[in-house]
Amino acid sequence: MTPRTFLITGASKGIGRALAQMLATAGHKVVGIARHADDPSFPGVLVPVDLGDRVQTEHALKELIQKYAFDGLVNNVGLARVQPLGEVDLDDFDAVIRVNLHSALQATQAVFPGMRERGWGRIINISSLTVLGIAHRSSYAAAKAALISFTRTWALELASTGITVNAVAPGPTETELFRENNAPGSEGEQRYMSGVPMGRFGQPEEIASAIAFLMSEQSSYITGQTLFVDGGASIGKAAF
């Protein structure tokens, strides 16, 4: 295995944190970006950046690419606003687009020239099962669907450079944020669980392992793809 240097946005919690630990344990250098960077146990370098702030994000990325030669990027940060159709607020919509899409575009534009120069790179966009349709997620689902479009477009543009671009679309995953909004035994928990044929939620480490594979040297012939990691939720209901 060749030790690599990877950049992860939204790295302080949930899937991003699990991935950071997995990559660091495998011997890679991890640089994480998060709104709050007060975790001394983070397995790498954690940088405080508000990824919803375009100027702050630009400055931070410029500094990072001067310090590190990034081999891979995971656009993991996300923001959701739960609003039914008649109550979608355009300011909230813009905030969701800004955090999910602007940050992914800015980070990718910052790091891919170096990857191209070195002839090797991995870009992973974290999408969501919600792209297949879920009530009250107009803004979030639109942003996550756009990340799949980014994935396909960028994969074509970079196909001959040694850089692969893929997406991972998790289903319901038992992160801290998920549990804050869906307590054990709650109606929300049951609603999500009913849509997963496996009958359980994913763990952050399970999503991270799929991402880690797509970032590895073994995934070199895979590009432009979206991998659903969702306990079967994307294929339909269980037969019993």
XYZ file of N, CA, C and O in Angstrom, residues 108-211:
416
model
N -12.983 20.584 -4.966
C -12.512 19.807 -6.122
C -11.645 20.654 -7.037
O -10.586 20.212 -7.500
N -12.065 21.882 -7.291
C -11.272 22.757 -8.142
C -9.915 23.064 -7.512
O -8.927 23.266 -8.226
N -9.860 23.073 -6.186
C -8.595 23.356 -5.512
C -7.612 22.198 -5.602
O -6.409 22.411 -5.799
N -8.103 20.969 -5.476
C -7.177 19.839 -5.332
C -6.902 19.063 -6.617
O -5.851 18.419 -6.730
N -7.806 19.107 -7.597
C -7.594 18.217 -8.734
C -6.388 18.592 -9.607
O -5.773 17.684 -10.206
N -5.991 19.880 -9.719
C -4.800 20.142 -10.539
C -3.549 19.417 -10.037
O -2.766 18.911 -10.840
N -3.378 19.359 -8.732
C -2.233 18.641 -8.183
C -2.310 17.158 -8.452
O -1.305 16.506 -8.773
N -3.492 16.584 -8.305
C -3.682 15.159 -8.606
C -3.366 14.890 -10.079
O -2.694 13.909 -10.412
N -3.860 15.746 -10.943
C -3.623 15.574 -12.385
C -2.129 15.631 -12.701
O -1.618 14.837 -13.498
N -1.445 16.542 -12.050
C -0.003 16.677 -12.276
C 0.744 15.420 -11.847
O 1.700 14.994 -12.513
N 0.268 14.805 -10.759
C 0.932 13.595 -10.254
C 0.406 12.321 -10.901
O 0.962 11.244 -10.706
N -0.695 12.429 -11.642
C -1.221 11.284 -12.382
C -1.991 10.285 -11.558
O -2.178 9.135 -11.982
N -2.493 10.707 -10.384
C -3.259 9.784 -9.534
C -4.163 10.592 -8.620
O -3.739 11.588 -8.025
N -5.409 10.165 -8.511
C -6.305 10.860 -7.596
C -7.633 10.160 -7.437
O -8.056 9.370 -8.290
N -8.281 10.456 -6.319
C -9.596 9.907 -6.023
C -10.488 11.031 -5.494
O -10.121 11.724 -4.546
N -11.650 11.193 -6.122
C -12.631 12.164 -5.656
C -13.924 11.410 -5.393
O -14.431 10.698 -6.267
N -14.445 11.558 -4.173
C -15.679 10.879 -3.791
C -16.678 11.930 -3.324
O -16.392 12.725 -2.420
N -17.853 11.924 -3.932
C -18.940 12.807 -3.510
C -19.951 11.997 -2.710
O -20.399 10.934 -3.171
N -20.304 12.485 -1.528
C -21.268 11.764 -0.703
C -22.667 12.270 -1.011
O -23.042 13.396 -0.673
N -23.440 11.426 -1.677
C -24.812 11.734 -2.047
C -25.743 11.159 -0.980
O -25.394 11.156 0.202
N -26.900 10.675 -1.365
C -27.865 10.191 -0.380
C -28.954 9.377 -1.053
O -29.303 9.618 -2.221
N -29.514 8.450 -0.300
C -30.677 7.692 -0.756
C -31.844 8.610 -1.086
O -32.709 8.268 -1.900
N -31.883 9.808 -0.500
C -33.006 10.725 -0.724
C -33.147 11.144 -2.180
O -34.204 11.661 -2.566
N -32.117 10.926 -3.008
C -32.238 11.305 -4.423
C -33.330 10.499 -5.115
O -33.825 10.903 -6.173
N -33.715 9.376 -4.547
C -34.768 8.549 -5.142
C -36.158 9.012 -4.736
O -37.151 8.474 -5.217
N -36.209 10.013 -3.845
C -37.492 10.584 -3.456
C -37.836 10.359 -2.004
O -37.849 9.222 -1.531
N -38.071 11.446 -1.289
C -38.541 11.384 0.087
C -39.248 12.696 0.392
O -38.810 13.764 -0.042
N -40.359 12.620 1.091
C -41.146 13.811 1.386
C -40.358 14.811 2.231
O -39.530 14.435 3.067
N -40.604 16.070 1.978
C -40.070 17.181 2.780
C -38.570 17.388 2.611
O -37.933 18.015 3.459
N -37.997 16.890 1.532
C -36.549 17.036 1.331
C -36.235 17.677 -0.027
O -35.244 17.322 -0.662
N -37.062 18.596 -0.473
C -36.850 19.197 -1.791
C -35.434 19.732 -1.951
O -34.747 19.447 -2.938
N -34.971 20.522 -0.999
C -33.666 21.169 -1.114
C -32.531 20.157 -1.018
O -31.616 20.135 -1.858
N -32.592 19.323 -0.008
C -31.504 18.366 0.251
C -31.396 17.348 -0.879
O -30.301 17.064 -1.375
N -32.535 16.808 -1.295
C -32.511 15.809 -2.366
C -32.008 16.413 -3.671
O -31.275 15.768 -4.424
N -32.374 17.653 -3.936
C -31.894 18.315 -5.150
C -30.383 18.469 -5.108
O -29.682 18.226 -6.102
N -29.852 18.883 -3.959
C -28.400 19.056 -3.825
C -27.672 17.730 -3.965
O -26.643 17.634 -4.649
N -28.205 16.697 -3.341
C -27.537 15.395 -3.400
C -27.638 14.763 -4.788
O -26.737 14.032 -5.215
N -28.719 15.054 -5.504
C -28.828 14.592 -6.890
C -27.815 15.322 -7.765
O -27.213 14.731 -8.680
N -27.607 16.595 -7.493
C -26.617 17.351 -8.254
C -25.214 16.802 -8.034
O -24.379 16.828 -8.951
N -24.938 16.288 -6.848
C -23.622 15.687 -6.604
C -23.400 14.454 -7.482
O -22.281 14.180 -7.905
N -24.457 13.719 -7.767
C -24.338 12.585 -8.686
C -24.050 13.091 -10.096
O -23.228 12.525 -10.829
N -24.696 14.182 -10.475
C -24.421 14.786 -11.783
C -22.985 15.294 -11.851
O -22.290 15.099 -12.854
N -22.523 15.960 -10.783
C -21.116 16.363 -10.710
C -20.214 15.160 -10.933
O -19.232 15.224 -11.684
N -20.531 14.067 -10.270
C -19.703 12.862 -10.329
C -19.545 12.376 -11.758
O -18.431 12.088 -12.225
N -20.630 12.290 -12.474
C -20.587 11.781 -13.841
C -19.840 12.746 -14.765
O -19.047 12.327 -15.613
N -20.098 14.027 -14.602
C -19.449 15.031 -15.451
C -17.953 15.080 -15.201
O -17.139 15.070 -16.138
N -17.574 15.146 -13.922
C -16.147 15.232 -13.592
C -15.409 13.957 -13.982
O -14.255 14.004 -14.403
N -16.073 12.817 -13.844
C -15.436 11.554 -14.230
C -15.072 11.563 -15.709
O -13.997 11.092 -16.108
N -15.966 12.095 -16.529
C -15.679 12.183 -17.962
C -14.532 13.143 -18.244
O -13.641 12.848 -19.051
N -14.538 14.277 -17.576
C -13.497 15.270 -17.822
C -12.121 14.789 -17.375
O -11.102 15.176 -17.958
N -12.079 13.960 -16.350
C -10.803 13.549 -15.758
C -10.419 12.109 -16.083
O -9.432 11.594 -15.570
N -11.175 11.461 -16.950
C -11.002 10.027 -17.188
C -9.602 9.634 -17.640
O -9.127 8.531 -17.336
N -8.917 10.496 -18.347
C -7.598 10.148 -18.886
C -6.442 10.655 -18.021
O -5.289 10.580 -18.427
N -6.763 11.152 -16.839
C -5.736 11.798 -16.014
C -5.195 10.934 -14.890
O -4.259 11.332 -14.198
N -5.824 9.774 -14.649
C -5.463 8.965 -13.485
C -6.310 9.274 -12.269
O -6.125 8.688 -11.202
N -7.264 10.193 -12.434
C -8.172 10.555 -11.341
C -9.526 9.899 -11.580
O -10.092 10.026 -12.663
N -10.039 9.204 -10.583
C -11.391 8.660 -10.673
C -12.328 9.504 -9.817
O -11.921 10.089 -8.810
N -13.588 9.553 -10.226
C -14.602 10.315 -9.500
C -15.821 9.421 -9.325
O -16.389 8.944 -10.309
N -16.207 9.190 -8.092
C -17.364 8.348 -7.804
C -18.193 8.959 -6.683
O -17.759 9.891 -6.008
N -19.384 8.420 -6.505
C -20.270 8.878 -5.438
C -20.706 7.695 -4.588
O -20.837 6.570 -5.083
N -20.935 7.956 -3.324
C -21.524 6.981 -2.412
C -22.815 7.584 -1.878
O -22.831 8.748 -1.439
N -23.894 6.812 -1.939
C -25.202 7.287 -1.496
C -25.660 6.438 -0.311
O -26.196 5.349 -0.498
N -25.440 6.922 0.906
C -25.860 6.146 2.075
C -27.365 6.178 2.271
O -28.044 7.150 1.924
N -27.865 5.087 2.842
C -29.224 5.071 3.348
C -29.218 5.551 4.789
O -28.229 6.143 5.242
N -30.307 5.301 5.541
C -30.351 5.746 6.940
C -29.161 5.186 7.732
O -28.955 3.976 7.778
N -28.405 6.077 8.321
C -27.171 5.697 9.014
C -27.207 6.254 10.428
O -27.574 7.410 10.655
N -26.806 5.432 11.374
C -26.926 5.777 12.791
C -25.780 6.697 13.238
O -24.892 6.292 13.972
N -25.850 7.922 12.780
C -24.891 8.940 13.191
C -25.453 9.724 14.381
O -26.630 9.585 14.744
N -24.616 10.571 14.956
C -25.076 11.402 16.068
C -26.242 12.281 15.642
O -27.243 12.425 16.358
N -26.123 12.868 14.441
C -27.176 13.755 13.952
C -28.477 12.993 13.722
O -29.567 13.480 14.052
N -28.370 11.779 13.179
C -29.572 10.984 12.945
C -30.287 10.711 14.260
O -31.510 10.834 14.362
N -29.523 10.349 15.285
C -30.131 10.011 16.565
C -30.694 11.226 17.282
O -31.664 11.130 18.027
N -30.118 12.396 17.032
C -30.679 13.613 17.617
C -32.090 13.869 17.106
O -32.939 14.398 17.833
N -32.335 13.484 15.865
C -33.640 13.725 15.241
C -34.566 12.520 15.257
O -35.764 12.658 14.981
N -34.008 11.337 15.565
C -34.815 10.099 15.537
C -34.402 9.216 16.704
O -33.592 8.303 16.563
N -34.981 9.488 17.843
C -34.634 8.741 19.054
C -35.088 7.289 18.939
O -36.039 6.984 18.210
N -34.418 6.359 19.624
C -34.851 4.962 19.620
C -36.317 4.842 20.033
O -36.754 5.433 21.019
N -37.083 4.097 19.229
C -38.498 3.907 19.509
C -39.402 5.003 18.987
O -40.637 4.915 19.119
N -38.834 6.025 18.365
C -39.636 7.153 17.879
C -40.340 6.810 16.574
O -39.997 5.844 15.885
N -41.317 7.640 16.230
C -42.027 7.467 14.963
C -41.063 7.624 13.787
O -41.149 6.901 12.794
N -40.156 8.584 13.915
C -39.177 8.802 12.855
C -38.305 7.583 12.636
O -38.039 7.196 11.487
N -37.854 6.963 13.719
C -37.033 5.761 13.591
C -37.801 4.661 12.855
O -37.267 4.013 11.942
N -39.040 4.458 13.226
C -39.841 3.409 12.602
C -40.091 3.692 11.126
O -40.090 2.784 10.286
N -40.296 4.960 10.800
C -40.531 5.327 9.405
C -39.314 5.014 8.544
O -39.436 4.436 7.460
N -38.144 5.383 9.030
C -36.918 5.087 8.285
C -36.670 3.577 8.213
O -36.309 3.040 7.162
N -36.849 2.905 9.348
C -36.570 1.470 9.400
C -37.464 0.691 8.444
O -37.037 -0.300 7.830
N -38.698 1.146 8.269
C -39.644 0.422 7.416
C -39.204 0.416 5.961
O -39.663 -0.423 5.176
N -38.335 1.326 5.586
C -37.891 1.388 4.195
C -36.606 0.639 3.917
O -36.121 0.652 2.786
N -36.068 -0.037 4.941
C -34.788 -0.737 4.775
C -35.025 -2.247 4.828
O -35.339 -2.792 5.892
N -34.896 -2.955 3.710
C -35.146 -4.392 3.703
C -34.324 -5.169 4.726
O -34.795 -6.170 5.265
N -33.117 -4.742 5.008
C -32.300 -5.442 6.015
C -32.841 -5.280 7.430
O -32.437 -6.004 8.336
N -33.715 -4.301 7.615
C -34.334 -4.128 8.926
C -33.442 -3.518 9.984
O -33.692 -3.668 11.183
N -32.438 -2.786 9.571
C -31.569 -2.092 10.530
C -30.941 -0.883 9.855
O -30.963 -0.764 8.630
N -30.388 -0.014 10.661
C -29.699 1.152 10.132
C -28.236 0.825 9.856
O -27.650 -0.066 10.472
N -27.660 1.575 8.928
C -26.244 1.421 8.678
C -25.427 2.063 9.784
O -25.890 2.964 10.486
N -24.209 1.593 9.944
C -23.272 2.195 10.880
C -22.277 3.056 10.094
O -21.935 2.722 8.952
N -21.800 4.152 10.682
C -20.855 5.008 9.959
C -19.668 4.249 9.388
O -19.211 4.547 8.277
N -19.189 3.248 10.116
C -18.036 2.471 9.647
C -18.359 1.672 8.392
O -17.467 1.433 7.561
N -19.617 1.260 8.238
C -20.005 0.502 7.052
C -20.011 1.393 5.809
O -19.608 0.960 4.721
N -20.456 2.629 5.974
C -20.415 3.561 4.861
C -18.965 3.919 4.554
O -18.546 3.986 3.389
N -18.188 4.140 5.611
C -16.786 4.518 5.444
C -15.999 3.454 4.691
O -15.114 3.774 3.881
N -16.309 2.190 4.919
C -15.561 1.117 4.254
C -15.794 1.128 2.751
O -14.882 0.851 1.960
N -17.014 1.490 2.329
C -17.302 1.597 0.890
C -16.545 2.773 0.283
O -15.983 2.670 -0.815
N -16.517 3.879 1.003
C -15.776 5.048 0.523
C -14.289 4.723 0.429
O -13.622 5.055 -0.559
